[in-house]
PDB file of N, CA and C in Angstrom:
ATOM      1  N   MET A   1     -19.174 -73.531-163.729  1.00 76.00           N
ATOM      2  CA  MET A   1     -17.810 -73.304-164.160  1.00 76.00           C
ATOM      3  C   MET A   1     -17.011 -74.576-164.023  1.00 76.00           C
ATOM      4  N   SER A   2     -16.249 -74.870-165.049  1.00 86.00           N
ATOM      5  CA  SER A   2     -15.445 -76.090-165.002  1.00 86.00           C
ATOM      6  C   SER A   2     -14.205 -75.900-164.131  1.00 86.00           C
ATOM      7  N   ARG A   3     -13.760 -76.996-163.610  1.00 89.00           N
ATOM      8  CA  ARG A   3     -12.575 -76.987-162.754  1.00 89.00           C
ATOM      9  C   ARG A   3     -11.336 -76.753-163.616  1.00 89.00           C
ATOM     10  N   PRO A   4     -10.482 -75.790-163.247  1.00 91.00           N
ATOM     11  CA  PRO A   4      -9.262 -75.554-164.024  1.00 91.00           C
ATOM     12  C   PRO A   4      -8.293 -76.727-163.857  1.00 91.00           C
ATOM     13  N   SER A   5      -7.613 -77.053-164.919  1.00 94.00           N
ATOM     14  CA  SER A   5      -6.659 -78.162-164.864  1.00 94.00           C
ATOM     15  C   SER A   5      -5.227 -77.628-164.840  1.00 94.00           C
ATOM     16  N   ILE A   6      -4.336 -78.479-164.393  1.00 95.00           N
ATOM     17  CA  ILE A   6      -2.916 -78.138-164.387  1.00 95.00           C
ATOM     18  C   ILE A   6      -2.448 -77.884-165.817  1.00 95.00           C
ATOM     19  N   ALA A   7      -2.972 -78.640-166.768  1.00 96.00           N
ATOM     20  CA  ALA A   7      -2.591 -78.448-168.171  1.00 96.00           C
ATOM     21  C   ALA A   7      -2.981 -77.048-168.660  1.00 96.00           C
ATOM     22  N   GLU A   8      -4.149 -76.568-168.235  1.00 95.00           N
ATOM     23  CA  GLU A   8      -4.574 -75.219-168.620  1.00 95.00           C
ATOM     24  C   GLU A   8      -3.661 -74.154-168.026  1.00 95.00           C
ATOM     25  N   VAL A   9      -3.298 -74.338-166.765  1.00 96.00           N
ATOM     26  CA  VAL A   9      -2.401 -73.390-166.105  1.00 96.00           C
ATOM     27  C   VAL A   9      -1.044 -73.405-166.806  1.00 96.00           C
ATOM     28  N   ALA A  10      -0.532 -74.585-167.088  1.00 97.00           N
ATOM     29  CA  ALA A  10       0.767 -74.699-167.762  1.00 97.00           C
ATOM     30  C   ALA A  10       0.731 -74.072-169.151  1.00 97.00           C
ATOM     31  N   ALA A  11      -0.348 -74.285-169.885  1.00 97.00           N
ATOM     32  CA  ALA A  11      -0.473 -73.707-171.225  1.00 97.00           C
ATOM     33  C   ALA A  11      -0.527 -72.189-171.150  1.00 97.00           C
ATOM     34  N   LEU A  12      -1.241 -71.648-170.176  1.00 95.00           N
ATOM     35  CA  LEU A  12      -1.318 -70.200-170.025  1.00 95.00           C
ATOM     36  C   LEU A  12       0.067 -69.635-169.699  1.00 95.00           C
ATOM     37  N   ILE A  13       0.779 -70.261-168.792  1.00 96.00           N
ATOM     38  CA  ILE A  13       2.120 -69.789-168.434  1.00 96.00           C
ATOM     39  C   ILE A  13       3.040 -69.832-169.651  1.00 96.00           C
ATOM     40  N   ALA A  14       2.982 -70.903-170.418  1.00 96.00           N
ATOM     41  CA  ALA A  14       3.814 -71.009-171.626  1.00 96.00           C
ATOM     42  C   ALA A  14       3.444 -69.928-172.637  1.00 96.00           C
ATOM     43  N   ASP A  15       2.151 -69.677-172.801  1.00 94.00           N
ATOM     44  CA  ASP A  15       1.714 -68.652-173.751  1.00 94.00           C
ATOM     45  C   ASP A  15       2.105 -67.255-173.277  1.00 94.00           C
ATOM     46  N   LEU A  16       2.052 -67.018-171.972  1.00 92.00           N
ATOM     47  CA  LEU A  16       2.495 -65.728-171.428  1.00 92.00           C
ATOM     48  C   LEU A  16       3.978 -65.520-171.702  1.00 92.00           C
ATOM     49  N   ALA A  17       4.765 -66.546-171.463  1.00 93.00           N
ATOM     50  CA  ALA A  17       6.208 -66.454-171.719  1.00 93.00           C
ATOM     51  C   ALA A  17       6.481 -66.233-173.202  1.00 93.00           C
ATOM     52  N   GLY A  18       5.783 -66.961-174.049  1.00 93.00           N
ATOM     53  CA  GLY A  18       5.970 -66.816-175.485  1.00 93.00           C
ATOM     54  C   GLY A  18       5.588 -65.439-175.982  1.00 93.00           C
ATOM     55  N   LEU A  19       4.516 -64.910-175.471  1.00 89.00           N
ATOM     56  CA  LEU A  19       4.076 -63.586-175.897  1.00 89.00           C
ATOM     57  C   LEU A  19       5.053 -62.512-175.429  1.00 89.00           C
ATOM     58  N   ARG A  20       5.583 -62.693-174.240  1.00 87.00           N
ATOM     59  CA  ARG A  20       6.539 -61.732-173.686  1.00 87.00           C
ATOM     60  C   ARG A  20       7.815 -61.689-174.529  1.00 87.00           C
ATOM     61  N   GLN A  21       8.190 -62.827-175.095  1.00 91.00           N
ATOM     62  CA  GLN A  21       9.411 -62.916-175.892  1.00 91.00           C
ATOM     63  C   GLN A  21       9.196 -62.522-177.347  1.00 91.00           C
ATOM     64  N   ASN A  22       7.961 -62.244-177.718  1.00 87.00           N
ATOM     65  CA  ASN A  22       7.636 -61.902-179.099  1.00 87.00           C
ATOM     66  C   ASN A  22       7.484 -60.384-179.236  1.00 87.00           C
ATOM     67  N   PRO A  23       8.478 -59.716-179.803  1.00 81.00           N
ATOM     68  CA  PRO A  23       8.387 -58.259-179.934  1.00 81.00           C
ATOM     69  C   PRO A  23       7.327 -57.814-180.942  1.00 81.00           C
ATOM     70  N   ASP A  24       6.848 -58.727-181.770  1.00 87.00           N
ATOM     71  CA  ASP A  24       5.866 -58.393-182.797  1.00 87.00           C
ATOM     72  C   ASP A  24       4.430 -58.695-182.376  1.00 87.00           C
ATOM     73  N   ARG A  25       4.216 -58.916-181.082  1.00 87.00           N
ATOM     74  CA  ARG A  25       2.865 -59.240-180.622  1.00 87.00           C
ATOM     75  C   ARG A  25       1.922 -58.082-180.905  1.00 87.00           C
ATOM     76  N   THR A  26       0.688 -58.411-181.140  1.00 89.00           N
ATOM     77  CA  THR A  26      -0.310 -57.375-181.388  1.00 89.00           C
ATOM     78  C   THR A  26      -1.094 -57.109-180.105  1.00 89.00           C
ATOM     79  N   SER A  27      -1.741 -55.976-180.057  1.00 90.00           N
ATOM     80  CA  SER A  27      -2.555 -55.662-178.885  1.00 90.00           C
ATOM     81  C   SER A  27      -3.740 -56.621-178.774  1.00 90.00           C
ATOM     82  N   ASP A  28      -4.229 -57.109-179.916  1.00 92.00           N
ATOM     83  CA  ASP A  28      -5.332 -58.087-179.885  1.00 92.00           C
ATOM     84  C   ASP A  28      -4.869 -59.407-179.273  1.00 92.00           C
ATOM     85  N   GLU A  29      -3.649 -59.841-179.604  1.00 91.00           N
ATOM     86  CA  GLU A  29      -3.109 -61.077-179.024  1.00 91.00           C
ATOM     87  C   GLU A  29      -2.951 -60.930-177.517  1.00 91.00           C
ATOM     88  N   TYR A  30      -2.430 -59.788-177.107  1.00 92.00           N
ATOM     89  CA  TYR A  30      -2.246 -59.530-175.685  1.00 92.00           C
ATOM     90  C   TYR A  30      -3.593 -59.508-174.960  1.00 92.00           C
ATOM     91  N   ALA A  31      -4.570 -58.825-175.540  1.00 94.00           N
ATOM     92  CA  ALA A  31      -5.897 -58.745-174.926  1.00 94.00           C
ATOM     93  C   ALA A  31      -6.535 -60.128-174.810  1.00 94.00           C
ATOM     94  N   ALA A  32      -6.391 -60.944-175.841  1.00 94.00           N
ATOM     95  CA  ALA A  32      -6.953 -62.299-175.804  1.00 94.00           C
ATOM     96  C   ALA A  32      -6.300 -63.137-174.707  1.00 94.00           C
ATOM     97  N   LEU A  33      -5.001 -62.997-174.559  1.00 95.00           N
ATOM     98  CA  LEU A  33      -4.290 -63.754-173.530  1.00 95.00           C
ATOM     99  C   LEU A  33      -4.690 -63.276-172.132  1.00 95.00           C
ATOM    100  N   MET A  34      -4.854 -61.975-171.960  1.00 96.00           N
ATOM    101  CA  MET A  34      -5.284 -61.457-170.658  1.00 96.00           C
ATOM    102  C   MET A  34      -6.709 -61.895-170.341  1.00 96.00           C
ATOM    103  N   ASN A  35      -7.541 -62.046-171.353  1.00 97.00           N
ATOM    104  CA  ASN A  35      -8.896 -62.556-171.142  1.00 97.00           C
ATOM    105  C   ASN A  35      -8.851 -64.017-170.694  1.00 97.00           C
ATOM    106  N   ARG A  36      -7.993 -64.819-171.335  1.00 96.00           N
ATOM    107  CA  ARG A  36      -7.822 -66.221-170.904  1.00 96.00           C
ATOM    108  C   ARG A  36      -7.342 -66.293-169.467  1.00 96.00           C
ATOM    109  N   LYS A  37      -6.388 -65.432-169.125  1.00 97.00           N
ATOM    110  CA  LYS A  37      -5.854 -65.395-167.763  1.00 97.00           C
ATOM    111  C   LYS A  37      -6.963 -65.062-166.766  1.00 97.00           C
ATOM    112  N   ALA A  38      -7.759 -64.054-167.082  1.00 97.00           N
ATOM    113  CA  ALA A  38      -8.863 -63.663-166.192  1.00 97.00           C
ATOM    114  C   ALA A  38      -9.868 -64.799-166.044  1.00 97.00           C
ATOM    115  N   ASP A  39     -10.209 -65.450-167.149  1.00 97.00           N
ATOM    116  CA  ASP A  39     -11.146 -66.581-167.088  1.00 97.00           C
ATOM    117  C   ASP A  39     -10.618 -67.670-166.162  1.00 97.00           C
ATOM    118  N   LEU A  40      -9.350 -68.010-166.321  1.00 97.00           N
ATOM    119  CA  LEU A  40      -8.754 -69.066-165.509  1.00 97.00           C
ATOM    120  C   LEU A  40      -8.735 -68.666-164.030  1.00 97.00           C
ATOM    121  N   LEU A  41      -8.328 -67.434-163.743  1.00 97.00           N
ATOM    122  CA  LEU A  41      -8.290 -66.988-162.345  1.00 97.00           C
ATOM    123  C   LEU A  41      -9.683 -66.927-161.728  1.00 97.00           C
ATOM    124  N   GLU A  42     -10.681 -66.553-162.517  1.00 97.00           N
ATOM    125  CA  GLU A  42     -12.058 -66.561-162.015  1.00 97.00           C
ATOM    126  C   GLU A  42     -12.516 -67.981-161.687  1.00 97.00           C
ATOM    127  N   ARG A  43     -12.146 -68.923-162.525  1.00 96.00           N
ATOM    128  CA  ARG A  43     -12.518 -70.317-162.258  1.00 96.00           C
ATOM    129  C   ARG A  43     -11.808 -70.857-161.029  1.00 96.00           C
ATOM    130  N   ILE A  44     -10.543 -70.464-160.847  1.00 96.00           N
ATOM    131  CA  ILE A  44      -9.813 -70.879-159.644  1.00 96.00           C
ATOM    132  C   ILE A  44     -10.488 -70.284-158.409  1.00 96.00           C
ATOM    133  N   ALA A  45     -10.814 -69.000-158.466  1.00 96.00           N
ATOM    134  CA  ALA A  45     -11.466 -68.338-157.324  1.00 96.00           C
ATOM    135  C   ALA A  45     -12.815 -68.977-157.016  1.00 96.00           C
ATOM    136  N   ALA A  46     -13.554 -69.361-158.043  1.00 96.00           N
ATOM    137  CA  ALA A  46     -14.862 -69.988-157.841  1.00 96.00           C
ATOM    138  C   ALA A  46     -14.726 -71.336-157.125  1.00 96.00           C
ATOM    139  N   ARG A  47     -13.598 -72.005-157.331  1.00 94.00           N
ATOM    140  CA  ARG A  47     -13.382 -73.308-156.692  1.00 94.00           C
ATOM    141  C   ARG A  47     -12.829 -73.181-155.279  1.00 94.00           C
ATOM    142  N   THR A  48     -12.498 -71.957-154.868  1.00 93.00           N
ATOM    143  CA  THR A  48     -11.952 -71.743-153.525  1.00 93.00           C
ATOM    144  C   THR A  48     -12.775 -70.675-152.802  1.00 93.00           C
ATOM    145  N   PRO A  49     -14.054 -70.967-152.544  1.00 92.00           N
ATOM    146  CA  PRO A  49     -14.902 -69.979-151.878  1.00 92.00           C
ATOM    147  C   PRO A  49     -14.310 -69.603-150.514  1.00 92.00           C
ATOM    148  N   GLY A  50     -14.426 -68.342-150.187  1.00 95.00           N
ATOM    149  CA  GLY A  50     -13.897 -67.880-148.909  1.00 95.00           C
ATOM    150  C   GLY A  50     -12.461 -67.405-148.994  1.00 95.00           C
ATOM    151  N   ASP A  51     -11.800 -67.628-150.124  1.00 97.00           N
ATOM    152  CA  ASP A  51     -10.425 -67.169-150.296  1.00 97.00           C
ATOM    153  C   ASP A  51     -10.462 -65.762-150.888  1.00 97.00           C
ATOM    154  N   ALA A  52     -10.370 -64.787-150.003  1.00 97.00           N
ATOM    155  CA  ALA A  52     -10.488 -63.379-150.423  1.00 97.00           C
ATOM    156  C   ALA A  52      -9.359 -62.981-151.369  1.00 97.00           C
ATOM    157  N   ASP A  53      -8.169 -63.517-151.156  1.00 97.00           N
ATOM    158  CA  ASP A  53      -7.043 -63.177-152.030  1.00 97.00           C
ATOM    159  C   ASP A  53      -7.280 -63.680-153.454  1.00 97.00           C
ATOM    160  N   ALA A  54      -7.743 -64.901-153.585  1.00 97.00           N
ATOM    161  CA  ALA A  54      -8.020 -65.461-154.909  1.00 97.00           C
ATOM    162  C   ALA A  54      -9.113 -64.654-155.603  1.00 97.00           C
ATOM    163  N   ALA A  55     -10.127 -64.269-154.871  1.00 97.00           N
ATOM    164  CA  ALA A  55     -11.216 -63.475-155.440  1.00 97.00           C
ATOM    165  C   ALA A  55     -10.710 -62.116-155.903  1.00 97.00           C
ATOM    166  N   GLU A  56      -9.840 -61.497-155.122  1.00 98.00           N
ATOM    167  CA  GLU A  56      -9.308 -60.178-155.474  1.00 98.00           C
ATOM    168  C   GLU A  56      -8.403 -60.256-156.695  1.00 98.00           C
ATOM    169  N   VAL A  57      -7.561 -61.263-156.757  1.00 98.00           N
ATOM    170  CA  VAL A  57      -6.689 -61.435-157.921  1.00 98.00           C
ATOM    171  C   VAL A  57      -7.528 -61.645-159.175  1.00 98.00           C
ATOM    172  N   ALA A  58      -8.557 -62.454-159.073  1.00 97.00           N
ATOM    173  CA  ALA A  58      -9.445 -62.699-160.215  1.00 97.00           C
ATOM    174  C   ALA A  58     -10.168 -61.419-160.622  1.00 97.00           C
ATOM    175  N   ARG A  59     -10.623 -60.661-159.654  1.00 98.00           N
ATOM    176  CA  ARG A  59     -11.320 -59.403-159.957  1.00 98.00           C
ATOM    177  C   ARG A  59     -10.405 -58.428-160.687  1.00 98.00           C
ATOM    178  N   LEU A  60      -9.177 -58.301-160.204  1.00 98.00           N
ATOM    179  CA  LEU A  60      -8.226 -57.385-160.842  1.00 98.00           C
ATOM    180  C   LEU A  60      -7.863 -57.842-162.253  1.00 98.00           C
ATOM    181  N   ALA A  61      -7.713 -59.154-162.433  1.00 98.00           N
ATOM    182  CA  ALA A  61      -7.401 -59.685-163.761  1.00 98.00           C
ATOM    183  C   ALA A  61      -8.552 -59.424-164.731  1.00 98.00           C
ATOM    184  N   ARG A  62      -9.783 -59.604-164.276  1.00 98.00           N
ATOM    185  CA  ARG A  62     -10.945 -59.342-165.135  1.00 98.00           C
ATOM    186  C   ARG A  62     -11.043 -57.856-165.470  1.00 98.00           C
ATOM    187  N   GLU A  63     -10.791 -57.017-164.488  1.00 97.00           N
ATOM    188  CA  GLU A  63     -10.822 -55.574-164.717  1.00 97.00           C
ATOM    189  C   GLU A  63      -9.801 -55.182-165.797  1.00 97.00           C
ATOM    190  N   ARG A  64      -8.610 -55.730-165.702  1.00 96.00           N
ATOM    191  CA  ARG A  64      -7.557 -55.434-166.682  1.00 96.00           C
ATOM    192  C   ARG A  64      -7.947 -55.968-168.060  1.00 96.00           C
ATOM    193  N   ALA A  65      -8.427 -57.183-168.116  1.00 97.00           N
ATOM    194  CA  ALA A  65      -8.822 -57.771-169.409  1.00 97.00           C
ATOM    195  C   ALA A  65      -9.935 -56.967-170.046  1.00 97.00           C
ATOM    196  N   ASP A  66     -10.899 -56.556-169.247  1.00 96.00           N
ATOM    197  CA  ASP A  66     -12.007 -55.757-169.782  1.00 96.00           C
ATOM    198  C   ASP A  66     -11.534 -54.394-170.278  1.00 96.00           C
ATOM    199  N   SER A  67     -10.567 -53.818-169.597  1.00 95.00           N
ATOM    200  CA  SER A  67     -10.055 -52.513-170.035  1.00 95.00           C
ATOM    201  C   SER A  67      -9.311 -52.646-171.354  1.00 95.00           C
ATOM    202  N   LEU A  68      -8.685 -53.768-171.601  1.00 93.00           N
ATOM    203  CA  LEU A  68      -7.991 -53.991-172.869  1.00 93.00           C
ATOM    204  C   LEU A  68      -8.982 -54.170-173.998  1.00 93.00           C
ATOM    205  N   LYS A  69     -10.121 -54.799-173.714  1.00 86.00           N
ATOM    206  CA  LYS A  69     -11.164 -54.968-174.735  1.00 86.00           C
ATOM    207  C   LYS A  69     -11.693 -53.609-175.187  1.00 86.00           C
ATOM    208  N   SER A  70     -11.938 -52.734-174.216  1.00 74.00           N
ATOM    209  CA  SER A  70     -12.508 -51.440-174.573  1.00 74.00           C
ATOM    210  C   SER A  70     -11.483 -50.529-175.234  1.00 74.00           C
ATOM    211  N   ALA A  71     -10.194 -50.821-175.033  1.00 68.00           N
ATOM    212  CA  ALA A  71      -9.141 -50.002-175.647  1.00 68.00           C
ATOM    213  C   ALA A  71      -8.959 -50.363-177.124  1.00 68.00           C
ATOM    214  N   ASN A  72      -9.385 -51.569-177.511  1.00 61.00           N
ATOM    215  CA  ASN A  72      -9.180 -52.010-178.910  1.00 61.00           C
ATOM    216  C   ASN A  72     -10.305 -51.621-179.787  1.00 61.00           C
TER     217      ASN A  72
END
């Protein structure tokens, strides 16, 4: 797994804000963004072994992203 960069985190935050402000967002756009978020959080957790909180946040994000995939 590649190391997450500050630029990736910043881009995700900007995209989250943009999607939140867009009333015409589609469920596919939302699901794709939640998948990106889960991927990034999993990579962060992988780089911080032993951090139970980071692992739990990543697990919950992946669970949510996966549930959105199956809903579409």
